[in-house]
Short mmCIF file of C-alpha atoms in Angstrom, two decimals:
data_model
loop_
_atom_site.label_atom_id
_atom_site.label_comp_id
_atom_site.label_asym_id
_atom_site.label_seq_id
_atom_site.Cartn_x
_atom_site.Cartn_y
_atom_site.Cartn_z
CA MET G 128 0.00 0.00 0.00
CA SER G 129 2.70 2.46 0.90
CA ARG G 130 4.61 1.65 -2.31
CA TRP G 131 1.57 2.64 -4.43
CA PHE G 132 1.05 5.72 -2.33
CA ASN G 133 4.68 6.79 -2.86
CA GLN G 134 4.37 6.27 -6.62
CA ILE G 135 1.19 8.37 -6.74
CA VAL G 136 2.78 11.16 -4.71
CA LEU G 137 5.88 11.05 -6.90
CA SER G 138 3.77 11.11 -10.09
CA VAL G 139 1.70 14.08 -8.87
CA ALA G 140 4.87 15.96 -7.84
CA LEU G 141 6.41 15.29 -11.24
CA LEU G 142 3.26 16.47 -13.03
CA VAL G 143 3.10 19.65 -10.92
CA GLY G 144 6.79 20.28 -11.63
CA VAL G 145 6.33 19.89 -15.39
CA VAL G 146 3.27 22.19 -15.40
CA GLY G 147 5.10 24.72 -13.22
CA GLY G 148 8.14 24.62 -15.48
CA TRP G 149 5.97 25.12 -18.56
CA SER G 150 4.21 28.08 -16.91
CA LEU G 151 7.54 29.62 -15.90
CA ARG G 152 8.87 29.21 -19.43
CA ASP G 153 5.72 30.76 -20.90
CA GLY G 154 5.82 33.67 -18.45
CA ALA G 155 9.50 34.32 -19.09
CA GLY G 156 8.88 34.20 -22.84
CA GLN G 157 6.05 36.73 -22.54
CA TYR G 158 8.28 39.00 -20.45
CA VAL G 159 11.16 38.85 -22.94
CA SER G 160 8.81 39.42 -25.91
CA THR G 161 7.17 42.36 -24.16
CA SER G 162 10.51 43.88 -23.22
CA ARG G 163 11.86 43.58 -26.76
CA ALA G 164 8.71 45.01 -28.31
CA PHE G 165 8.48 47.81 -25.77
CA ALA G 166 12.13 48.78 -26.14
CA ASN G 167 11.64 49.37 -29.86
CA VAL G 168 8.72 51.80 -29.94
CA THR G 169 9.11 55.57 -29.65
CA VAL G 170 6.82 58.57 -29.32
CA GLU G 171 8.57 61.82 -30.17
CA TYR G 172 7.32 65.39 -30.36
CA GLN G 173 7.59 66.54 -33.98
CA GLN G 174 9.74 69.65 -33.80
CA GLY G 175 8.04 72.72 -35.23
CA SER G 176 4.53 71.25 -35.11
CA PHE G 177 3.28 73.35 -32.17
CA ALA G 178 0.84 76.10 -33.20
CA TRP G 179 -1.53 78.30 -31.24
CA LEU G 180 -5.15 77.82 -32.41
CA ALA G 181 -6.86 80.51 -30.37
CA PRO G 182 -6.07 84.23 -30.14
CA ASP G 183 -6.08 84.05 -26.33
CA GLY G 184 -3.64 81.11 -26.16
CA ARG G 185 -6.23 78.68 -24.78
CA ARG G 186 -5.92 76.10 -27.56
CA ALA G 187 -2.93 74.70 -29.40
CA HIS G 188 -2.07 71.94 -31.87
CA LEU G 189 0.98 69.67 -31.89
CA SER G 190 2.08 66.40 -33.45
CA PHE G 191 3.96 63.30 -32.36
CA VAL G 192 5.74 60.70 -34.47
CA VAL G 193 5.05 57.16 -33.26
CA THR G 194 7.58 54.61 -34.57
CA ASN G 195 7.32 50.84 -34.23
CA GLY G 196 10.76 49.28 -34.57
CA SER G 197 9.67 46.06 -32.87
CA ALA G 198 8.97 42.69 -34.46
CA ARG G 199 5.28 42.88 -33.46
CA ALA G 200 2.41 45.03 -34.67
CA ALA G 201 1.62 47.70 -32.09
CA THR G 202 -1.41 49.76 -31.18
CA LEU G 203 -1.04 53.08 -29.42
CA GLU G 204 -4.06 52.83 -27.12
CA SER G 205 -3.73 56.16 -25.35
CA LEU G 206 -1.59 59.26 -25.43
CA ASP G 207 -1.97 61.60 -22.45
CA ILE G 208 0.08 64.75 -22.96
CA HIS G 209 0.54 67.68 -20.58
CA LEU G 210 1.64 71.08 -21.86
CA LEU G 211 4.00 72.89 -19.52
CA PHE G 212 4.67 76.62 -19.36
CA GLY G 213 8.14 76.53 -17.87
CA GLU G 214 7.87 73.74 -15.30
CA ASP G 215 4.19 74.37 -14.55
CA PHE G 216 1.18 72.45 -15.87
CA ALA G 217 -0.84 74.56 -18.30
CA GLY G 218 -3.17 72.10 -20.06
CA THR G 219 -3.64 68.72 -21.69
CA ASN G 220 -5.39 66.84 -24.49
CA TYR G 221 -8.89 66.37 -23.10
CA ASP G 222 -10.47 64.87 -26.22
CA PRO G 223 -10.93 61.07 -26.19
CA PHE G 224 -7.96 59.37 -27.87
CA VAL G 225 -8.63 57.18 -30.89
CA PRO G 226 -6.22 54.19 -30.89
CA VAL G 227 -3.63 54.17 -33.68
CA ALA G 228 -2.35 50.94 -35.27
CA VAL G 229 1.37 51.03 -36.07
CA PRO G 230 2.52 48.09 -38.21
CA VAL G 231 5.99 46.58 -37.81
CA GLY G 232 8.71 48.91 -39.08
CA GLU G 233 6.38 51.84 -39.72
CA SER G 234 5.63 55.26 -38.22
CA ARG G 235 2.43 57.21 -37.76
CA LEU G 236 1.86 60.92 -37.20
CA VAL G 237 -0.52 61.64 -34.31
CA ASP G 238 -2.08 65.11 -34.06
CA LEU G 239 -3.40 66.41 -30.75
CA GLU G 240 -5.24 69.49 -29.63
CA ILE G 241 -4.24 70.87 -26.25
CA LEU G 242 -6.61 72.92 -24.12
CA VAL G 243 -4.93 75.33 -21.71
CA THR G 244 -6.99 75.09 -18.53
CA SER G 245 -4.64 76.62 -15.98
CA LEU G 246 -6.01 80.13 -16.34
CA SER G 247 -3.46 81.60 -13.94
CA LYS G 248 -0.76 80.56 -16.45
CA LEU G 249 -2.60 81.90 -19.50
CA PRO G 250 -0.80 85.30 -19.46
CA LEU G 251 2.43 83.35 -20.12
CA ALA G 252 1.14 81.98 -23.44
CA GLY G 253 3.45 83.12 -26.20
CA THR G 254 6.36 84.07 -23.93
CA SER G 255 7.06 80.97 -21.85
CA GLU G 256 9.38 78.04 -22.58
CA LEU G 257 7.02 75.22 -23.60
CA ALA G 258 7.50 71.52 -23.01
CA VAL G 259 5.38 68.38 -23.04
CA ARG G 260 5.34 65.49 -20.59
CA GLY G 261 3.01 62.53 -20.63
CA ASN G 262 2.41 58.84 -21.10
CA ALA G 263 1.73 56.56 -24.06
CA THR G 264 0.10 53.15 -23.62
CA PHE G 265 0.87 50.43 -26.18
CA ARG G 266 -0.50 46.98 -26.83
CA PHE G 267 1.45 44.51 -28.99
CA ALA G 268 0.16 41.64 -31.14
CA GLY G 269 0.48 38.35 -29.26
CA ILE G 270 1.23 39.99 -25.90
CA GLN G 271 -1.55 40.27 -23.34
CA ARG G 272 -0.41 43.15 -21.18
CA ALA G 273 -0.38 46.78 -22.26
CA ARG G 274 2.79 48.78 -21.57
CA GLY G 275 3.27 52.43 -20.69
CA LEU G 276 6.00 54.69 -22.04
CA ASP G 277 6.98 58.12 -20.72
CA VAL G 278 6.81 60.89 -23.31
CA ARG G 279 8.92 64.05 -23.08
CA GLY G 280 9.58 66.86 -25.50
CA GLU G 281 11.01 70.35 -25.49
CA ILE G 282 9.19 72.90 -27.63
CA GLY G 283 10.73 76.25 -26.73
CA VAL G 284 9.10 79.67 -26.90
CA VAL G 285 6.32 79.91 -29.48
CA PRO G 286 5.04 83.49 -29.74
CA LEU G 287 1.37 84.07 -30.33
CA PRO G 288 0.92 85.07 -33.97
CA SER G 289 0.59 88.80 -34.61
CA GLY G 290 -2.96 89.94 -34.23
CA PHE G 291 -3.51 87.50 -31.37
CA GLY G 292 -4.18 89.06 -27.98
CA GLY G 293 -2.83 87.61 -24.67
CA GLY G 294 0.65 86.49 -23.86
CA ARG G 295 2.19 89.94 -23.57
#
């Protein structure tokens, strides 16, 4: 009786070990695939794309270049961008983001509209050093988890066009 019991226990332990090893291998593979895919996508502010859309400096347009250098198709699921006047938050892209598919080896241009909501900073529109900070969320084909990527860009001073009010 004890011999059969030992064989059953040994068989169950072996089965659990094989299943555990398979799960560990699968998890490690997912991690490596995710890391490789994630390391090869970029979101960069397109220099010169920033433009004021409103005469009072409350709305602006800017573009980002999203590049997928990974071996997997990617989808940019969200892009949350904050406009800074100097080091201070001035506004963000409040409109719902429409996901953007980025095939392997390709780039996409993503246009955003920024709404300046920090009214105490509004007088600085057109004279302040501008920058963007934010987060991009990607999902890759064949990988379950979405991944976040920090986004940073320096814009510089962008004067309000002549004829626009505010900012001075």
